[in-house]
PDB file of C-alpha atoms in Angstrom:
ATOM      1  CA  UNK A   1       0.000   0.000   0.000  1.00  0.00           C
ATOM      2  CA  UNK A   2       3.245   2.581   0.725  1.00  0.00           C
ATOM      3  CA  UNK A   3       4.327   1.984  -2.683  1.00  0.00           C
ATOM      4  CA  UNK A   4       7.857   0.719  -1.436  1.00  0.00           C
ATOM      5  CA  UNK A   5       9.655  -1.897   0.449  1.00  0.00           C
ATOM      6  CA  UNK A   6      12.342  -4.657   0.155  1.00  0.00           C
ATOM      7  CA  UNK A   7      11.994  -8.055   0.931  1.00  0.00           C
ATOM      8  CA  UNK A   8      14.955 -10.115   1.882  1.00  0.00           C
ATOM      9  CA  UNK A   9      15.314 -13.773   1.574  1.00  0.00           C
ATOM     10  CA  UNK A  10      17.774 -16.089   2.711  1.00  0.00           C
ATOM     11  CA  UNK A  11      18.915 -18.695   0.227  1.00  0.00           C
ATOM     12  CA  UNK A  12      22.295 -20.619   0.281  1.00  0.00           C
ATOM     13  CA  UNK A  13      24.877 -21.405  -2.503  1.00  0.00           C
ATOM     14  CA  UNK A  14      23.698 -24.798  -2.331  1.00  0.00           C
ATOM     15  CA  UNK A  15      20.592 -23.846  -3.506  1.00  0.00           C
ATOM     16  CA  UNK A  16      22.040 -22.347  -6.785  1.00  0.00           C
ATOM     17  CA  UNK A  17      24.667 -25.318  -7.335  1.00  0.00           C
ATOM     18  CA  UNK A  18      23.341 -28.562  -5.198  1.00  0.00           C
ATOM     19  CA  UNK A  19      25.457 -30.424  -3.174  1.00  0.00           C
ATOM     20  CA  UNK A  20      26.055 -34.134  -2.438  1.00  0.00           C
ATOM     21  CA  UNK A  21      24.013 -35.301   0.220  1.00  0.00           C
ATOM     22  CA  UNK A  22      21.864 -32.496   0.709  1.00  0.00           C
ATOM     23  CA  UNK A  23      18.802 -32.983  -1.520  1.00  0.00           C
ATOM     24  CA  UNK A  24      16.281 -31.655   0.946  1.00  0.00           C
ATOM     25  CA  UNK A  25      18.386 -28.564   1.920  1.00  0.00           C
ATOM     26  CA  UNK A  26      19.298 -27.304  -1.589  1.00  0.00           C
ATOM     27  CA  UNK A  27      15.456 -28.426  -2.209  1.00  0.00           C
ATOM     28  CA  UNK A  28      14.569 -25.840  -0.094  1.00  0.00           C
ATOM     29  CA  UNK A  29      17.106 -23.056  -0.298  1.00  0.00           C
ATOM     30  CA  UNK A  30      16.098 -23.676  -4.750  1.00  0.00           C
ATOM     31  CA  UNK A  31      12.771 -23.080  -3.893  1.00  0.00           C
ATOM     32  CA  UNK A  32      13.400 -19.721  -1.979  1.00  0.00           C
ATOM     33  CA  UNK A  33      14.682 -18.535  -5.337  1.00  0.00           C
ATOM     34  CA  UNK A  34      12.265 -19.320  -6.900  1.00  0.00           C
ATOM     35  CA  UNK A  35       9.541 -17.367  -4.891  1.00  0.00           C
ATOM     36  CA  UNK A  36      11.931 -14.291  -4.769  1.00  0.00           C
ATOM     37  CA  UNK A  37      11.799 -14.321  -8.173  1.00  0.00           C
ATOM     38  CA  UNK A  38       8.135 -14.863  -8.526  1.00  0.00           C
ATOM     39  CA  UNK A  39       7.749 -11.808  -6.272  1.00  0.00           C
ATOM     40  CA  UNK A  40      10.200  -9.785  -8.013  1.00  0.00           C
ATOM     41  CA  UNK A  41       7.869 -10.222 -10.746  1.00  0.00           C
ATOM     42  CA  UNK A  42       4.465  -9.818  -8.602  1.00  0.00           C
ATOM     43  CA  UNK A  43       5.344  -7.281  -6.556  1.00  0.00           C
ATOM     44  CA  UNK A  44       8.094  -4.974  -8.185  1.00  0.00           C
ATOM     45  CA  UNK A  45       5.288  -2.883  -9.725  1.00  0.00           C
ATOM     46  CA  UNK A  46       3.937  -1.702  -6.385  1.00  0.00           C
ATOM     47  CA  UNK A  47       7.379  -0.343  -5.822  1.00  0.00           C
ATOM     48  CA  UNK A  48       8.733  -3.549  -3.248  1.00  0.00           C
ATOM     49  CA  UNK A  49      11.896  -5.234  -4.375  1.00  0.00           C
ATOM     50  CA  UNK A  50      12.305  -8.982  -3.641  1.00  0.00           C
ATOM     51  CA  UNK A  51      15.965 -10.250  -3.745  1.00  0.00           C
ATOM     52  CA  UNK A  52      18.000 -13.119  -2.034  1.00  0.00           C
ATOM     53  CA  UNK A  53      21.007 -13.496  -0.305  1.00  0.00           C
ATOM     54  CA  UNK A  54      23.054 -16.574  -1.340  1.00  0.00           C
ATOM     55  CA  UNK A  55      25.796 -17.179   1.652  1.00  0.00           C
ATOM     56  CA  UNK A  56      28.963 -20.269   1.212  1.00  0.00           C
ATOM     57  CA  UNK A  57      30.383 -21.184   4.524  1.00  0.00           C
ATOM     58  CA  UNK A  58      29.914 -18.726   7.130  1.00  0.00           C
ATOM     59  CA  UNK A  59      31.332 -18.787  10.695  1.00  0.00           C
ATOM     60  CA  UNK A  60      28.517 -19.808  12.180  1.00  0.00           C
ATOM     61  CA  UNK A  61      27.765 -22.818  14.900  1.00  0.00           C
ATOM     62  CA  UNK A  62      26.821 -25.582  12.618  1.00  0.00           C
ATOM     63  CA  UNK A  63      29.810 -25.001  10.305  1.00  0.00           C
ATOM     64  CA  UNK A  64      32.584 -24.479  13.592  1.00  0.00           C
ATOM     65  CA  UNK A  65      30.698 -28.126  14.079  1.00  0.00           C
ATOM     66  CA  UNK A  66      32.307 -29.321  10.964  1.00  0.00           C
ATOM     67  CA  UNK A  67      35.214 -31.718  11.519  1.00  0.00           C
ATOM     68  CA  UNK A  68      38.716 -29.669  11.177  1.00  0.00           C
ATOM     69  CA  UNK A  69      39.964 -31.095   7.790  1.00  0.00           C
ATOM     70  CA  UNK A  70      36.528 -30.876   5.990  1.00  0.00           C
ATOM     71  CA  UNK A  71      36.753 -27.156   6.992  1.00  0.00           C
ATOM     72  CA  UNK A  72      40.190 -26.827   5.624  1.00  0.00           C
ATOM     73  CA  UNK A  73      39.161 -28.402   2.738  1.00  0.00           C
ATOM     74  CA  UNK A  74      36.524 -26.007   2.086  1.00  0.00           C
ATOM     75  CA  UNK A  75      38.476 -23.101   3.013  1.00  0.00           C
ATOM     76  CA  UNK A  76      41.164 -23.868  -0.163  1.00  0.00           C
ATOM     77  CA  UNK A  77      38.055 -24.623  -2.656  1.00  0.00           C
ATOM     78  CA  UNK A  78      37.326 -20.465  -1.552  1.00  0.00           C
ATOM     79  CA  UNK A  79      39.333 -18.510  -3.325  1.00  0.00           C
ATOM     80  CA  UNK A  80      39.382 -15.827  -1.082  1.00  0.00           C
ATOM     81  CA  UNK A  81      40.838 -19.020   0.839  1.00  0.00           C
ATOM     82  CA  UNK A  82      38.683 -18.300   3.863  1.00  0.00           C
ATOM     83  CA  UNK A  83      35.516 -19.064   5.707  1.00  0.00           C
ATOM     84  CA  UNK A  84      33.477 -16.071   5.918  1.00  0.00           C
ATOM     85  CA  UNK A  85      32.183 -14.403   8.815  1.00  0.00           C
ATOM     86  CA  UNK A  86      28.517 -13.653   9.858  1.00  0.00           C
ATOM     87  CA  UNK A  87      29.203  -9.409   9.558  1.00  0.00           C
ATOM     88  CA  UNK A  88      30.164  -9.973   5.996  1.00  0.00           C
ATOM     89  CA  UNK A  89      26.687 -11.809   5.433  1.00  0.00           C
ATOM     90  CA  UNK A  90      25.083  -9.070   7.329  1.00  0.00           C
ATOM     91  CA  UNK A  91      26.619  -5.952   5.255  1.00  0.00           C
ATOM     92  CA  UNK A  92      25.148  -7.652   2.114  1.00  0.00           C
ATOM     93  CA  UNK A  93      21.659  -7.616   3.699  1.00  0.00           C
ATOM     94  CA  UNK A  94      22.292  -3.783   4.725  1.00  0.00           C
ATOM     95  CA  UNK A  95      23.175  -2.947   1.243  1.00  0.00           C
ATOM     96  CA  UNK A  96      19.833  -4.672  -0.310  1.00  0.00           C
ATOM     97  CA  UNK A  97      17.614  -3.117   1.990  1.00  0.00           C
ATOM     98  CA  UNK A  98      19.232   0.365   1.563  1.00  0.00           C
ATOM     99  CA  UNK A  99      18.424   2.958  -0.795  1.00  0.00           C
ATOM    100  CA  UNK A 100      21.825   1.596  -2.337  1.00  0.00           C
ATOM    101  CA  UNK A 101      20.113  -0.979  -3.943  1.00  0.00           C
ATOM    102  CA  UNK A 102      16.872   0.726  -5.111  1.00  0.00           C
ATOM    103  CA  UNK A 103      17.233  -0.653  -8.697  1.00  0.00           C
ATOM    104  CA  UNK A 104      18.221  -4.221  -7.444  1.00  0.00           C
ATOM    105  CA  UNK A 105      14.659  -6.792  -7.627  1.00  0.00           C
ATOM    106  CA  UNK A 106      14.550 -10.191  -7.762  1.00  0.00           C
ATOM    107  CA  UNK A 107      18.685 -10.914  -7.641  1.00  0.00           C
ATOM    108  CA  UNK A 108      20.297 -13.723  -6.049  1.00  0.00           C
ATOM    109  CA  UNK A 109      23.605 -12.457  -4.404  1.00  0.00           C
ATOM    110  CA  UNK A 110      26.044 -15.018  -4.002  1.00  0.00           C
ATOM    111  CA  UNK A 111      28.649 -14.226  -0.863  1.00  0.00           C
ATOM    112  CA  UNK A 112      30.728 -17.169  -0.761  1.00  0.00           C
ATOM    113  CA  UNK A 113      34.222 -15.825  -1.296  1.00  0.00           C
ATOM    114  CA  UNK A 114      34.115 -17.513  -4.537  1.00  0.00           C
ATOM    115  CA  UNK A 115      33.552 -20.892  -3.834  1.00  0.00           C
ATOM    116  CA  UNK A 116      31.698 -21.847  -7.362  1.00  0.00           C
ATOM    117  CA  UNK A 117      34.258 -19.936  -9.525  1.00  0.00           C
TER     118      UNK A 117
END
């Protein structure tokens, strides 16, 4: 009704490139897409952008979980050769819902350091 507005959604880089083993996660995280870009589409003409924020390995509980060479693995597959950390995750978000962004709708931003170059 404002005639504005963003709408954030939180996807993964799984759910743009699969992953072995995790059919029902990348299920999940592929469907997320695919409703940001359906709203995108319904709901960029009444002004409200709809875009997604695709995150590789974060910092984050569940990945510190991760036995020690499987997270060294996945840090040299990066080619920023890191894990990333929650804050970068968090600027992206800032960014999208800013006026920065106000001619970004229905994008799905991949932060992963590179991981799927």
């Amino acid at each position: 009704a404002q005639g504005s507005g963003a709408i954030l959604n939180a996807s993964s880089v799984v759910g743009l490139y699969g992953n072995f083993g995790q059919t029902n996660y990348a299920a999940t995280k592929f469907g997320v897409i695919g409703f940001t870009k359906t709203w995108a589409r319904e709901l960029g003409p009444k002004g409200v952008r709809i875009n997604a924020v695709a995150p590789g390995f974060i910092a984050t509980p569940m990945v510190a979980a991760m036995p020690e060479k499987v997270l060294a693995d996945l840090s040299a597959k990066v080619h920023l050769r890191r894990i990333g950390k929650p804050e970068e995750i968090a600027n992206v978000y800032a960014f999208l819902a800013s006026d920065e962004a106000s001619y970004v709708n229905g994008e799905v931003m991949e932060v992963s350091g590179g991981i799927s170059l």
